[in-house]
Short mmCIF file of N, CA and C in Angstrom, two decimals:
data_model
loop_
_atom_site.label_atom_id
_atom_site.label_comp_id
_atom_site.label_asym_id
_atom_site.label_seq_id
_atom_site.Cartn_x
_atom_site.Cartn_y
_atom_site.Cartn_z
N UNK N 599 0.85 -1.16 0.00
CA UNK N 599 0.00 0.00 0.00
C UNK N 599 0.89 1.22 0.00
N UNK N 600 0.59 2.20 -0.72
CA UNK N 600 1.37 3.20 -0.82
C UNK N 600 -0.06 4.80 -1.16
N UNK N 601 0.64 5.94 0.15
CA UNK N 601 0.13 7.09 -0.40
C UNK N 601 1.01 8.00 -0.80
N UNK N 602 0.50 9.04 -1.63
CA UNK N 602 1.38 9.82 -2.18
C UNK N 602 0.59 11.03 -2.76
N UNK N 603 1.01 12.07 -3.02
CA UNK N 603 0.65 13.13 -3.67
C UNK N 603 0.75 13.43 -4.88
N UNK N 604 -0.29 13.59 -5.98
CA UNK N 604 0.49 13.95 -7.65
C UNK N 604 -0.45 15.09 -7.93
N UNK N 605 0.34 16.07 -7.55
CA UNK N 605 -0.34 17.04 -7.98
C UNK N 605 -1.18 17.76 -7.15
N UNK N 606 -2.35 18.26 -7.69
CA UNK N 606 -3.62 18.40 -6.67
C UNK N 606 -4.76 16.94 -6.15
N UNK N 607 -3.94 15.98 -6.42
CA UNK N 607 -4.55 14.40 -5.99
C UNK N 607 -3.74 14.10 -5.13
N UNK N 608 -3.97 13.30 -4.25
CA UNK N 608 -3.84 12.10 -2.85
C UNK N 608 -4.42 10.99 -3.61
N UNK N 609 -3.02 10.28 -4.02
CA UNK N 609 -3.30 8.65 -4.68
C UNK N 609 -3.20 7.46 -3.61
N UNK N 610 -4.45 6.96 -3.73
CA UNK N 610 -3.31 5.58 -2.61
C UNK N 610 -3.81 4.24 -3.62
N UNK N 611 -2.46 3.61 -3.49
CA UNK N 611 -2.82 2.48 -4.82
C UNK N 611 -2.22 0.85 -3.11
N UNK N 612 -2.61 -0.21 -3.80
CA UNK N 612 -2.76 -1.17 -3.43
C UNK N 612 -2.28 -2.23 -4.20
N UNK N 613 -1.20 -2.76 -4.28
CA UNK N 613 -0.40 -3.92 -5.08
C UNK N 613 -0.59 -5.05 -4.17
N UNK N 614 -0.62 -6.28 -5.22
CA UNK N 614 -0.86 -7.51 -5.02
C UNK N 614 0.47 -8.53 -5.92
N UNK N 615 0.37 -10.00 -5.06
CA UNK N 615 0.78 -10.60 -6.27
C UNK N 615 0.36 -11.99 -6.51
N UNK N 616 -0.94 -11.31 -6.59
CA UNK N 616 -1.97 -12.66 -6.69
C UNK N 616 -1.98 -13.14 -8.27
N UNK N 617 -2.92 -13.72 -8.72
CA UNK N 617 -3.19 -14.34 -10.28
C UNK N 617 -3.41 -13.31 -11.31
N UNK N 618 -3.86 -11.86 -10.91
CA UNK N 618 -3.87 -10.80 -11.87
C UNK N 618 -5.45 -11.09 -11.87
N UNK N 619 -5.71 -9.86 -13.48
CA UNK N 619 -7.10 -10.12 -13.52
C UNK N 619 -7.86 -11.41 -14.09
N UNK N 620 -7.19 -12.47 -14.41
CA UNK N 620 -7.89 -13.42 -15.05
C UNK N 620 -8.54 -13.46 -16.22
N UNK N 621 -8.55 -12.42 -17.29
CA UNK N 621 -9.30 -12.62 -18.42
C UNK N 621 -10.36 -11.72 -18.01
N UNK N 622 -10.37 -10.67 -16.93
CA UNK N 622 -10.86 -9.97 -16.72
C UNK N 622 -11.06 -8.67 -17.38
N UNK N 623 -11.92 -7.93 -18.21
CA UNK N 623 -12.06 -6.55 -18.58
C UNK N 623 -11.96 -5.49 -17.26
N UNK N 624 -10.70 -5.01 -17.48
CA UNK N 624 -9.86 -3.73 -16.20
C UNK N 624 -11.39 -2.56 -16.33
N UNK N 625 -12.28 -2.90 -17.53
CA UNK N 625 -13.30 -1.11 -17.27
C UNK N 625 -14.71 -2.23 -16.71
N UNK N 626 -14.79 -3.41 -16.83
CA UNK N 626 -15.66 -3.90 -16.41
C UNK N 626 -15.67 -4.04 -14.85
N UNK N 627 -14.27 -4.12 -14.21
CA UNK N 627 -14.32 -5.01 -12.46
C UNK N 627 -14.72 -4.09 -11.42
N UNK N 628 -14.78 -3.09 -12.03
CA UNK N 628 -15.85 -1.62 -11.04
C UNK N 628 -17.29 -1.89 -10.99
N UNK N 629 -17.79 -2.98 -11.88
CA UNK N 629 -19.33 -2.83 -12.14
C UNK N 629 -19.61 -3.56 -10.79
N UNK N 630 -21.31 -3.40 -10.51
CA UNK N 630 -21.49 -4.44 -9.61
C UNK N 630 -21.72 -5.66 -9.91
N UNK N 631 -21.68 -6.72 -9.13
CA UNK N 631 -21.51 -8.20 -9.09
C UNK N 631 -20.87 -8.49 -9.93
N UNK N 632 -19.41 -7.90 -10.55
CA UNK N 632 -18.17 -8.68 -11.11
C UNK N 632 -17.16 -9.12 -10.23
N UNK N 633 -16.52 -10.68 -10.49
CA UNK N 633 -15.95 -10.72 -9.45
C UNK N 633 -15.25 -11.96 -9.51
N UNK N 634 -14.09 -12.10 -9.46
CA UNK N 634 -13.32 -13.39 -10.12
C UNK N 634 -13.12 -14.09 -9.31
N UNK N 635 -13.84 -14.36 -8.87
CA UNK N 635 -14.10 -15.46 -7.66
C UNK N 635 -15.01 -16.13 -8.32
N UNK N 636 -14.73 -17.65 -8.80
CA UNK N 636 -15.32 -18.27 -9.12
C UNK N 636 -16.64 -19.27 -7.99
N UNK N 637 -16.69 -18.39 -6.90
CA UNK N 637 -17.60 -18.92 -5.44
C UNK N 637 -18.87 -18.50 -5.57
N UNK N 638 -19.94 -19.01 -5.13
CA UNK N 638 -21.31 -18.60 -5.10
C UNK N 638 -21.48 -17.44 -4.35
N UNK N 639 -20.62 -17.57 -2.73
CA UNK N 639 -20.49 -17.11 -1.94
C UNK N 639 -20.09 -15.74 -1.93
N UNK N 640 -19.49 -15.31 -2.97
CA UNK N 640 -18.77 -14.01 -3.32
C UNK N 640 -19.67 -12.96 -4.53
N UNK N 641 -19.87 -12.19 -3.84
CA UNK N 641 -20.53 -11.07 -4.60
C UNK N 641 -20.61 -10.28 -5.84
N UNK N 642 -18.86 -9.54 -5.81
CA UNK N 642 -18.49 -8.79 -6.62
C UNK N 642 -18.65 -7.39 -6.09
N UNK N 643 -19.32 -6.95 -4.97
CA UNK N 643 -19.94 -5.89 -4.71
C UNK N 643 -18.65 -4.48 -4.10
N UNK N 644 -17.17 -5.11 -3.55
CA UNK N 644 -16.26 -4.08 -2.83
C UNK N 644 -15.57 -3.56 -3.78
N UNK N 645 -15.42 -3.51 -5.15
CA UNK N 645 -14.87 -2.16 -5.86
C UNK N 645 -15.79 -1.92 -6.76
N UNK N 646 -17.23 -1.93 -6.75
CA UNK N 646 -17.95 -1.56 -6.93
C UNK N 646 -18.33 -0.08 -6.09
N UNK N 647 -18.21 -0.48 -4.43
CA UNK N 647 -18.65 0.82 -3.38
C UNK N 647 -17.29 1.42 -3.67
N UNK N 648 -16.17 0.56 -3.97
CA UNK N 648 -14.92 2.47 -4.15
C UNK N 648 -15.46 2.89 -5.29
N UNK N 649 -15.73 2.48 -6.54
CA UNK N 649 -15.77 3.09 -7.72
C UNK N 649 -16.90 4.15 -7.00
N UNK N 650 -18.20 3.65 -6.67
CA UNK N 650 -19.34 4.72 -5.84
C UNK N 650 -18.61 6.03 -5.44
N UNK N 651 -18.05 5.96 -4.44
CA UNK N 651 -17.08 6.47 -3.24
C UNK N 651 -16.28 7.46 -4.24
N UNK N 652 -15.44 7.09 -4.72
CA UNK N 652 -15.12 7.84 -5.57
C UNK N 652 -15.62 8.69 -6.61
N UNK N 653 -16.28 8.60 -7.29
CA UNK N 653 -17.02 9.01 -8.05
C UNK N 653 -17.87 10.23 -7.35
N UNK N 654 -18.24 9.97 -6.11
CA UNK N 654 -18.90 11.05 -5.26
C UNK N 654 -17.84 12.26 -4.47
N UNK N 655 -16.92 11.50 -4.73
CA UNK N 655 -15.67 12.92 -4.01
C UNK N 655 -14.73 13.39 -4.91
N UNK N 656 -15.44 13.42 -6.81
CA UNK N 656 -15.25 13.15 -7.81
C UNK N 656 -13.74 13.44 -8.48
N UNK N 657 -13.18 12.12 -7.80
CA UNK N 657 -11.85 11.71 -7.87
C UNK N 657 -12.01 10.33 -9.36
N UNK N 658 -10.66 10.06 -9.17
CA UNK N 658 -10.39 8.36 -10.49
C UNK N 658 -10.17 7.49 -9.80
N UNK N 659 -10.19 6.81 -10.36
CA UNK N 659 -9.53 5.29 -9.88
C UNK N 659 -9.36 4.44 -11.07
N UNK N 660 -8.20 3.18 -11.05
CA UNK N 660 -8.50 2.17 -11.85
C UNK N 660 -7.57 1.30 -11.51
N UNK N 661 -7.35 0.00 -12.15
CA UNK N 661 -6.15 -0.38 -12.03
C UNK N 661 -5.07 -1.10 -13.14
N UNK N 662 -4.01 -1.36 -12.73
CA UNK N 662 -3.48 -2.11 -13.29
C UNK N 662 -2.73 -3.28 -13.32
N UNK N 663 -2.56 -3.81 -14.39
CA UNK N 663 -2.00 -5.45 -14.17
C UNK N 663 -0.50 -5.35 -14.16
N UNK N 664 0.39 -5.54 -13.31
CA UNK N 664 1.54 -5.70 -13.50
C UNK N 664 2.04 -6.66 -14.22
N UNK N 665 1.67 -7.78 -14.57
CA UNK N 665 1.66 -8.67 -15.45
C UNK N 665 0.48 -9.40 -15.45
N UNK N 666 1.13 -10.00 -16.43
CA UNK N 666 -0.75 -10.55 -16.73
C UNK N 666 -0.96 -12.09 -15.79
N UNK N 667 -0.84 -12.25 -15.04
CA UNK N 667 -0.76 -13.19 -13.95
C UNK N 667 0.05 -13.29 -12.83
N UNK N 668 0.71 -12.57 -12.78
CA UNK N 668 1.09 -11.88 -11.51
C UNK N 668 0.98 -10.97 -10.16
N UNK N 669 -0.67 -10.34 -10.65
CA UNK N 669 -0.59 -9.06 -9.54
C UNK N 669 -1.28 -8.02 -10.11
N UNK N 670 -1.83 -7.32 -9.45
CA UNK N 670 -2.61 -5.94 -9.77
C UNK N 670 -2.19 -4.69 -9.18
N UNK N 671 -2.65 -3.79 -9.26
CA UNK N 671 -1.99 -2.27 -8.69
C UNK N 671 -3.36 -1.68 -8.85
N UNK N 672 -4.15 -1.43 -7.58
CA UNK N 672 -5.71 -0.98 -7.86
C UNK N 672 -5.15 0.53 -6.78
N UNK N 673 -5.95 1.59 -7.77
CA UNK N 673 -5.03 2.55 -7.43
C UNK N 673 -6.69 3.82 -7.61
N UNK N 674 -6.62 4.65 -6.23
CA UNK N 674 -7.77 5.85 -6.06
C UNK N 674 -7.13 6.83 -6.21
N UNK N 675 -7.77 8.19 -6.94
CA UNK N 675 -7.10 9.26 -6.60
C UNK N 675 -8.64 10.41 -6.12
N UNK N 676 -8.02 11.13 -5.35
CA UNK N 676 -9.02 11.70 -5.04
C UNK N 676 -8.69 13.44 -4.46
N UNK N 677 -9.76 13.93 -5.37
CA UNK N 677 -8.78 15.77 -5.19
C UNK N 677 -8.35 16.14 -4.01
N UNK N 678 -7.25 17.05 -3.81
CA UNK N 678 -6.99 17.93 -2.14
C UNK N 678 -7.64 19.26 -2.73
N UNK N 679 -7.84 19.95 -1.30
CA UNK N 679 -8.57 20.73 -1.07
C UNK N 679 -7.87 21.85 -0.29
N UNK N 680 -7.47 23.15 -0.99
CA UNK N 680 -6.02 23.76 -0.72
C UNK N 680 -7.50 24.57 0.38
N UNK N 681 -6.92 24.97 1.92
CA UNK N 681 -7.82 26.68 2.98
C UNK N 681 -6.91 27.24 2.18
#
């Protein structure tokens, strides 16, 4: 996990080095109930509420694959607010 400043944004991104996205569409895994969990049990529903979340403190987000089976880098940015 890493925060940082670029600019007039506060990024905090989140690296993994799990299986990547799987054959996953990177503009689809924001939707709700996507979710590569092949479990009944599993929703899809938690980067669905950041994409929300974000979108309301109308910041970006997205992520990326560090390789294509290796790991992701899911990354928010969200504006500062100069008094």
């Amino acid at each position: 996990m890493s925060v940082r400043r670029v600019k007039q944004w506060c990024e905090v991104s989140v690296s993994d080095n799990g299986p990547g996205l799987q054959g996953l569409d990177p503009k689809e895994i924001f939707n709700p109930g996507v979710s590569s969990k092949g479990s009944s049990s599993v929703h899809g529903y938690g980067l669905s509420a950041v994409a929300w979340a974000v979108n309301y403190w109308k910041g970006e987000y997205g992520v990326d694959a560090i390789e294509s089976d290796s790991g992701c880098r899911f990354w928010v940015r969200i504006p500062l607010f100069e008094k």
